[in-house]
XYZ file of C-alpha atoms in Angstrom:
569
model
C 105.131 79.741 53.294
C 105.054 76.047 54.153
C 108.222 74.062 54.741
C 107.147 71.641 52.030
C 106.244 74.089 49.267
C 107.009 72.885 45.738
C 110.264 74.068 44.230
C 109.292 77.152 42.247
C 109.615 76.885 38.488
C 110.290 80.615 38.497
C 113.773 79.927 39.874
C 115.414 79.760 36.433
C 118.465 77.503 36.671
C 121.772 78.504 35.198
C 122.965 76.494 32.230
C 125.643 73.902 32.919
C 127.342 71.180 30.904
C 124.807 68.528 31.954
C 121.811 70.628 31.004
C 123.457 71.442 27.681
C 123.780 67.711 26.969
C 120.169 67.072 27.901
C 119.030 70.009 25.777
C 120.886 68.450 22.842
C 119.232 65.069 23.575
C 115.836 66.715 23.332
C 116.708 68.641 20.188
C 118.077 65.575 18.360
C 115.699 62.998 19.797
C 118.720 60.924 20.740
C 116.963 58.522 23.079
C 113.598 58.483 21.352
C 111.940 59.284 24.669
C 111.616 62.192 27.094
C 114.535 62.839 29.452
C 114.406 60.403 32.344
C 116.525 60.806 35.465
C 116.550 59.128 38.838
C 117.703 59.791 42.370
C 119.092 56.444 43.629
C 120.070 56.586 47.336
C 121.078 53.534 49.313
C 118.773 53.328 52.373
C 121.581 52.895 54.896
C 121.557 56.369 56.414
C 120.032 59.819 56.215
C 120.409 62.178 53.278
C 122.879 65.044 53.557
C 123.719 68.250 51.702
C 125.523 66.374 48.953
C 122.365 64.396 48.290
C 120.384 67.643 48.251
C 122.566 68.883 45.396
C 121.894 65.664 43.464
C 118.165 65.820 44.219
C 117.920 69.372 42.905
C 119.867 68.388 39.789
C 117.952 65.209 38.915
C 114.473 66.476 39.718
C 115.297 69.890 38.281
C 116.338 68.495 34.911
C 113.209 66.356 34.708
C 111.040 69.381 35.468
C 112.850 71.753 33.130
C 112.796 69.414 30.120
C 109.355 67.859 30.571
C 110.746 64.490 31.615
C 110.457 62.168 34.576
C 112.494 61.488 37.690
C 112.303 58.224 39.628
C 113.124 57.686 43.252
C 114.930 54.355 43.333
C 116.371 52.778 46.433
C 119.606 50.933 45.647
C 118.911 48.416 48.383
C 121.203 45.483 47.579
C 123.032 45.170 50.929
C 120.944 43.217 53.464
C 123.243 44.091 56.366
C 123.067 47.894 56.378
C 119.671 48.885 55.000
C 116.446 49.520 56.834
C 112.916 50.708 56.141
C 113.428 53.601 58.588
C 115.965 55.056 56.170
C 113.558 54.576 53.262
C 110.899 56.591 55.071
C 113.398 59.262 56.099
C 114.631 59.642 52.520
C 111.127 59.990 51.116
C 110.281 62.567 53.770
C 113.420 64.578 52.955
C 112.857 64.591 49.187
C 109.280 65.801 49.624
C 110.304 68.392 52.197
C 112.785 69.793 49.691
C 109.843 70.385 47.379
C 110.046 67.490 44.925
C 107.807 64.551 44.046
C 109.026 61.504 42.143
C 107.176 60.082 39.149
C 107.838 56.462 40.120
C 109.102 54.726 43.247
C 111.354 51.747 42.574
C 113.614 49.410 44.532
C 116.680 47.621 43.175
C 115.629 44.647 45.328
C 112.583 44.280 43.079
C 114.990 43.596 40.224
C 116.751 40.640 41.876
C 114.976 38.181 39.567
C 115.812 40.237 36.475
C 119.425 40.630 37.579
C 119.707 36.904 38.107
C 118.378 36.288 34.598
C 121.065 38.632 33.257
C 123.679 36.801 35.324
C 122.718 33.499 33.657
C 122.731 35.256 30.271
C 126.291 36.475 30.842
C 127.410 33.006 31.884
C 125.769 31.489 28.798
C 127.572 34.004 26.574
C 130.902 33.167 28.208
C 131.002 36.661 29.748
C 130.869 35.605 33.415
C 132.176 32.776 35.569
C 132.029 31.452 39.122
C 135.286 31.998 40.999
C 136.273 29.926 44.056
C 138.948 32.378 45.190
C 138.317 34.394 48.323
C 137.550 38.069 47.865
C 140.920 38.900 49.468
C 142.732 36.745 46.905
C 140.709 38.292 44.107
C 141.704 41.737 45.317
C 145.369 40.761 45.555
C 145.407 39.165 42.100
C 143.831 42.178 40.428
C 147.296 43.688 39.931
C 148.262 47.352 40.098
C 147.912 50.393 37.887
C 151.265 49.487 36.315
C 150.980 45.697 36.200
C 148.328 43.356 34.870
C 146.267 41.145 37.116
C 146.592 37.389 37.489
C 143.745 35.393 35.951
C 141.770 33.199 38.308
C 142.462 29.447 38.047
C 138.666 29.095 37.650
C 138.382 31.612 34.831
C 138.003 29.026 32.068
C 135.325 26.861 33.615
C 132.791 25.596 31.114
C 129.455 27.300 30.638
C 127.636 24.259 32.003
C 129.770 24.113 35.159
C 129.351 27.841 35.763
C 125.579 27.636 35.338
C 125.404 24.704 37.728
C 127.485 26.481 40.365
C 125.549 29.734 39.951
C 122.232 27.976 40.459
C 123.553 26.187 43.503
C 124.797 29.519 44.878
C 121.272 30.839 44.429
C 119.854 27.759 46.171
C 122.035 28.373 49.218
C 124.295 25.335 48.943
C 127.545 27.207 49.561
C 128.788 29.209 52.553
C 129.454 32.934 52.453
C 132.792 33.809 50.883
C 133.316 30.468 49.150
C 132.296 31.575 45.655
C 131.462 34.723 43.695
C 130.227 35.441 40.198
C 132.649 37.595 38.174
C 132.422 39.256 34.797
C 134.931 37.885 32.285
C 136.496 40.924 30.664
C 140.253 41.635 30.692
C 142.725 41.099 33.542
C 145.133 43.527 31.851
C 142.600 46.314 31.340
C 144.049 49.761 32.186
C 140.908 50.473 34.226
C 141.301 48.123 37.168
C 137.539 48.037 37.698
C 137.301 46.138 34.410
C 139.581 43.333 35.579
C 136.851 40.748 35.965
C 134.738 42.677 38.499
C 132.527 40.898 41.026
C 128.849 40.736 40.140
C 127.186 38.520 42.782
C 128.283 37.349 46.220
C 126.840 34.819 48.648
C 124.966 36.095 51.699
C 123.246 32.868 52.681
C 120.189 33.355 54.870
C 120.745 37.101 55.196
C 117.580 39.004 56.056
C 116.701 41.772 53.630
C 114.263 44.365 54.949
C 112.005 43.876 51.881
C 112.811 40.429 50.503
C 113.219 38.605 53.795
C 115.513 35.546 53.598
C 114.479 34.293 50.160
C 117.732 35.376 48.465
C 121.139 33.824 49.147
C 123.063 35.852 46.567
C 123.130 39.627 46.320
C 124.316 41.897 43.489
C 127.169 44.305 43.981
C 126.712 48.002 43.238
C 128.225 47.955 39.740
C 126.071 45.013 38.674
C 122.804 46.402 40.006
C 123.140 50.112 39.355
C 123.490 50.460 35.598
C 121.144 47.588 34.843
C 118.491 49.116 37.108
C 118.845 52.352 35.135
C 118.427 50.429 31.902
C 115.365 48.540 33.123
C 113.718 51.857 34.069
C 114.515 53.530 30.747
C 116.714 56.233 32.263
C 118.361 58.445 29.648
C 121.100 60.255 31.583
C 122.551 58.606 34.680
C 123.934 61.468 36.772
C 126.536 60.591 39.390
C 129.521 62.169 41.109
C 133.122 62.054 39.932
C 134.216 59.186 42.173
C 132.180 56.917 39.877
C 133.967 58.033 36.705
C 136.000 54.819 36.477
C 132.794 52.813 36.975
C 131.430 54.142 33.697
C 133.263 51.426 31.734
C 131.590 48.552 33.606
C 128.270 50.439 33.474
C 128.428 50.603 29.680
C 129.759 47.039 29.331
C 126.971 45.505 31.400
C 124.045 47.273 29.734
C 125.465 46.394 26.328
C 126.109 42.719 27.174
C 122.633 42.457 28.703
C 121.184 43.427 25.327
C 119.695 46.842 26.087
C 119.401 49.066 23.035
C 119.749 52.831 23.276
C 120.796 52.471 26.934
C 121.424 55.205 29.506
C 124.580 57.299 29.396
C 126.444 58.015 32.624
C 127.617 61.585 33.258
C 129.765 62.602 36.214
C 129.781 65.917 38.032
C 131.693 67.268 41.014
C 130.437 66.164 44.392
C 129.752 68.735 47.076
C 132.681 69.351 49.407
C 131.699 71.878 52.050
C 134.024 73.663 54.461
C 133.738 72.862 58.192
C 131.707 69.779 57.275
C 132.028 66.104 56.410
C 129.656 64.611 53.857
C 130.799 61.005 54.004
C 127.936 58.775 55.155
C 130.487 56.540 56.876
C 131.865 59.458 58.866
C 128.430 60.807 59.686
C 127.486 57.354 60.966
C 130.566 57.386 63.177
C 129.560 60.745 64.644
C 126.192 59.232 65.529
C 127.450 55.892 66.820
C 130.193 57.418 68.977
C 127.817 59.946 70.528
C 129.489 63.090 69.201
C 126.009 64.210 68.111
C 122.557 63.294 69.375
C 121.515 61.516 66.183
C 121.146 61.832 62.428
C 118.827 64.808 62.971
C 121.128 66.668 65.350
C 120.876 70.317 64.207
C 124.667 70.447 63.820
C 124.647 67.621 61.273
C 124.737 68.423 57.532
C 121.854 66.010 57.007
C 118.564 67.208 55.564
C 116.883 66.052 58.787
C 119.399 68.002 60.877
C 119.021 71.170 58.825
C 115.239 70.886 59.009
C 115.348 70.490 62.788
C 117.727 73.422 63.060
C 115.147 75.549 61.277
C 116.613 75.934 57.784
C 113.915 76.251 55.131
C 113.973 74.104 51.965
C 113.955 77.254 49.836
C 117.429 78.126 51.164
C 118.831 74.699 50.313
C 117.449 74.847 46.792
C 118.879 78.337 46.329
C 122.261 77.157 47.609
C 122.275 74.248 45.151
C 121.438 76.655 42.352
C 124.142 79.103 43.442
C 127.012 76.605 43.497
C 125.905 75.052 40.215
C 127.256 71.901 38.582
C 130.970 71.620 37.814
C 133.268 69.119 36.141
C 136.021 69.324 38.754
C 135.946 68.908 42.516
C 136.407 72.059 44.587
C 135.597 72.934 48.173
C 132.682 75.290 48.715
C 132.829 77.872 51.478
C 130.134 77.218 54.062
C 129.592 80.973 54.234
C 127.881 80.667 50.820
C 125.324 78.312 52.342
C 124.895 80.506 55.417
C 124.383 83.515 53.156
C 121.612 81.652 51.322
C 119.951 80.840 54.654
C 120.136 84.452 55.855
C 118.800 85.846 52.598
C 115.867 83.454 52.674
C 114.965 84.172 56.303
C 115.516 87.918 56.072
C 112.559 88.319 53.732
C 110.256 85.903 55.529
C 110.516 86.046 59.316
C 109.401 88.717 61.813
C 111.767 90.515 64.176
C 111.410 90.227 67.945
C 113.355 91.395 70.971
C 115.289 88.803 72.951
C 118.008 88.869 75.589
C 120.286 85.847 75.858
C 122.274 86.974 78.911
C 119.750 88.867 81.051
C 121.043 91.773 83.124
C 118.421 93.598 85.180
C 117.873 97.307 84.619
C 115.759 99.431 86.973
C 114.552 102.776 85.613
C 114.447 104.749 88.843
C 112.422 107.661 87.424
C 109.827 105.504 85.651
C 106.495 105.199 87.510
C 106.398 102.100 89.661
C 103.726 99.634 88.492
C 103.142 101.354 85.175
C 103.206 99.339 81.948
C 102.939 101.036 78.583
C 102.720 99.366 75.208
C 105.214 100.475 72.581
C 104.626 99.939 68.892
C 107.326 97.809 67.261
C 107.856 97.001 63.603
C 107.833 93.333 62.629
C 109.918 93.912 59.495
C 112.460 96.544 58.425
C 111.765 98.978 55.614
C 113.736 96.998 52.997
C 111.543 93.878 53.402
C 108.274 93.728 51.399
C 106.300 92.378 54.370
C 104.807 94.765 56.909
C 103.281 94.566 60.352
C 103.495 95.944 63.854
C 103.072 94.566 67.350
C 102.760 95.895 70.881
C 105.742 95.436 73.210
C 105.310 96.049 76.975
C 107.619 98.567 78.648
C 107.984 98.963 82.402
C 110.223 100.116 85.246
C 112.197 96.859 85.361
C 113.800 95.569 82.188
C 116.402 93.088 81.026
C 119.200 93.984 78.649
C 121.952 91.692 77.435
C 124.979 91.589 79.719
C 127.213 91.938 76.669
C 125.683 95.356 76.048
C 127.152 96.777 79.277
C 130.748 97.398 80.294
C 131.821 99.044 83.500
C 135.147 100.158 82.042
C 134.562 100.271 78.298
C 137.224 100.715 75.633
C 137.021 103.435 73.019
C 134.294 102.984 70.409
C 132.120 100.969 72.795
C 128.754 102.461 71.851
C 126.561 100.505 74.206
C 125.733 101.142 77.867
C 128.329 102.105 80.460
C 128.330 104.198 83.683
C 127.359 107.783 82.930
C 126.610 107.082 79.273
C 123.394 106.822 77.298
C 121.942 104.298 74.883
C 118.636 104.018 73.058
C 116.350 101.079 73.753
C 114.988 99.701 70.488
C 111.446 101.122 69.882
C 111.691 102.810 73.285
C 113.504 105.545 75.130
C 117.019 106.767 75.715
C 118.337 105.629 79.091
C 121.396 106.600 81.116
C 123.305 104.369 83.528
C 123.535 106.065 86.916
C 124.682 103.272 89.233
C 125.988 99.699 89.179
C 124.820 97.244 91.857
C 127.034 94.281 92.752
C 126.795 91.294 95.060
C 129.284 90.350 97.769
C 131.476 88.594 95.230
C 131.673 91.677 93.044
C 129.365 90.398 90.317
C 127.093 92.934 88.666
C 123.485 92.126 89.543
C 121.608 95.253 88.533
C 121.945 98.557 86.743
C 120.124 101.583 88.049
C 119.299 103.914 85.210
C 117.109 106.871 84.314
C 115.077 107.323 81.153
C 114.328 110.461 79.171
C 110.514 110.537 78.686
C 110.891 113.009 75.809
C 112.786 110.534 73.624
C 110.180 107.876 72.924
C 110.695 106.360 69.495
C 108.289 107.858 66.994
C 107.575 110.809 69.286
C 108.014 114.511 68.598
C 111.471 114.580 70.220
C 112.668 111.120 69.230
C 115.387 112.500 66.963
C 117.882 113.103 69.792
C 120.903 111.113 68.764
C 122.961 108.631 70.749
C 125.542 106.287 69.294
C 124.096 102.971 70.392
C 120.771 101.125 70.187
C 120.243 97.854 72.054
C 117.478 95.298 72.521
C 115.633 94.714 75.793
C 112.556 93.058 77.277
C 110.203 94.016 80.082
C 111.118 91.857 83.098
C 107.591 91.100 84.279
C 106.146 90.148 80.898
C 109.146 88.488 79.239
C 109.019 84.771 78.527
C 111.797 82.567 79.829
C 113.079 80.157 77.205
C 115.953 77.821 76.428
C 118.184 78.932 73.589
C 120.529 76.547 71.816
C 123.342 78.283 70.009
C 124.338 75.882 67.242
C 127.538 76.546 65.373
C 129.792 74.787 62.901
C 130.429 71.198 63.934
C 134.119 71.350 63.058
C 136.710 74.012 63.839
C 138.851 73.264 60.759
C 137.812 74.206 57.211
C 138.824 70.741 56.016
C 138.225 68.263 58.857
C 140.235 65.584 57.029
C 143.334 67.772 56.785
C 144.853 66.733 60.120
C 148.333 65.714 61.319
C 149.385 62.111 60.855
C 147.957 59.863 63.537
C 144.782 61.942 63.960
C 141.454 61.871 62.179
C 138.535 64.172 61.546
C 137.149 63.653 65.065
C 140.072 65.661 66.451
C 138.764 68.779 64.677
C 135.330 68.774 66.314
C 134.351 72.220 67.549
C 133.856 72.070 71.348
C 131.553 75.094 71.131
C 129.327 73.753 68.354
C 126.472 73.770 70.889
C 126.058 76.230 73.740
C 122.839 75.961 75.748
C 121.427 79.044 77.466
C 118.733 77.809 79.868
C 117.158 81.100 80.944
C 117.108 83.528 78.071
C 114.311 86.103 77.835
C 112.117 86.896 74.841
C 109.286 89.359 74.348
C 105.784 87.935 75.018
C 104.508 88.365 71.438
C 106.199 85.102 70.385
C 103.572 83.200 72.395
C 101.016 84.116 69.736
C 103.005 82.188 67.108
C 102.863 78.389 66.828
C 105.896 76.278 67.614
C 107.849 75.774 64.433
C 107.853 79.516 63.767
C 111.025 81.369 62.895
C 112.148 84.780 64.101
C 115.002 87.173 63.876
C 116.133 88.011 67.394
C 117.244 91.572 66.721
C 121.017 92.027 66.862
C 121.426 88.323 67.686
C 120.483 86.006 64.824
C 117.747 83.873 63.282
C 116.002 81.374 65.552
C 113.530 78.521 65.274
C 110.960 77.555 67.917
C 111.708 73.851 67.787
C 108.524 71.736 67.899
C 110.120 68.568 69.282
C 111.459 69.945 72.550
C 109.278 72.989 73.211
C 106.660 72.609 75.950
C 103.736 74.808 77.032
C 105.239 77.767 78.832
C 108.781 76.685 78.004
C 109.878 77.356 74.440
C 113.125 76.020 73.031
C 114.811 78.080 70.309
C 117.489 76.796 67.956
C 119.824 79.298 66.394
C 119.546 78.734 62.665
C 122.308 81.137 61.674
C 123.856 84.329 62.992
C 123.294 87.746 61.495
C 126.798 87.775 60.053
C 129.765 85.474 59.552
C 131.515 85.661 62.927
C 134.094 83.108 61.761
C 135.473 85.478 59.149
C 136.748 87.735 61.919
C 138.397 84.803 63.683
C 140.141 83.726 60.484
C 141.487 87.246 59.968
C 142.744 87.314 63.567
C 144.512 83.994 63.029
């Protein structure tokens, strides 16, 4: 299945409070039009898992109720936005399996927003303030005390219009004047205490509008009005914007929109062992803690894609956690479970050895190579298939599968004990070869030719089965063991004087330069995924793999190894 397959309609979403509201809209004809949603990212960074939840919600509702979903870039900050982020966002949305009905940009509404600004001034609902933004912030008051009105609050309409037009013409320096809504400096919602609408950014270069604009709208001014211009019915946003709903409603009403959008808030995604703040993710990139926005340890869509996660798993995860009214942290194991479940049914199994330890079968004919039949999928997976795996006198097993002095219940290989080789024979360790420093370099073993898997006498039981590869035919590859980026469940929960950087996991990436994998993987294109038996799920990364030198990213382990560590702690 392609990485960009459409989100299946067959995945019936659970009902939640937002979908119940939309269902009622449809039943009552509240808006007089089909449900219309939008996904409105700011193009100042890459999308992350929190955005994926919002994408699945907005596009999902449009699909389920026969409506539309726009992709709108809230690009009103000329200093932080870039076309590279626009392209990355579009690529991520499509990769997740969704296609927008319309593509819009808030910067295309600058003229319309300016018209509304003049309308508000004409109605006596906005004024030009000469205070600095710091003074405005200070004079806004507190949650228990009213704000102090600006000395410029009662300017005449004519004076305000003149100043606003001169701001637009670029006559004034940055920070000297702002346009504010004229509402109530004693309002219990501090956002409603004459919020800023437009600020001067004289000569600033916008990636789409160039330098033609000297004033730029703030988020609250642009966001709700953009929704109204597009005919959105339900504006879905996360709970941190709950207090912004008042200014949202005030602006669309004062601008004269009838039957305007209604804002609904839902809980944002808070994921254990992860940060989903764009500001913090940017810091990780800028300070070199990761290789970039698409580092496979990052919770960005680009990072997850490069790690090898499939879009189906992300959509399933979003469906599993649902939409809630209250914030709550989600265990990352839920996401990892979704990834495993998705891959388990889709990817073939292969044999791989991450820490090669040479095994010589002393009673196996020298120079002989036989081909063993191996199953690509286990019996509980609908897919089927077999492959031929070479077997010879010299093999590699994983060093972790051998102990010279094993504890009780160690069911792998040790001196004098037997183990079964997956799809192969039972072998017995007869001798351990070491170098001058005492390091184990080779195991000398014997094999029982009567115990070939699938043979007449293959039912002889031993307690352990391990993976292996034939030394001569195995492919050498680089394996990157990616793990959780942070070692603390809540990276922000740190002692005073520290920050989230202090909780970075020093073992979030372990590189194994000379792992061994069975030769059958060479028949698959780069970008393929596999289960390395007994190890985990891996992705043949296209960007760094070279002819004759594959690079595999660990997507996820076979089980939650962190759960054991938490229990130990």
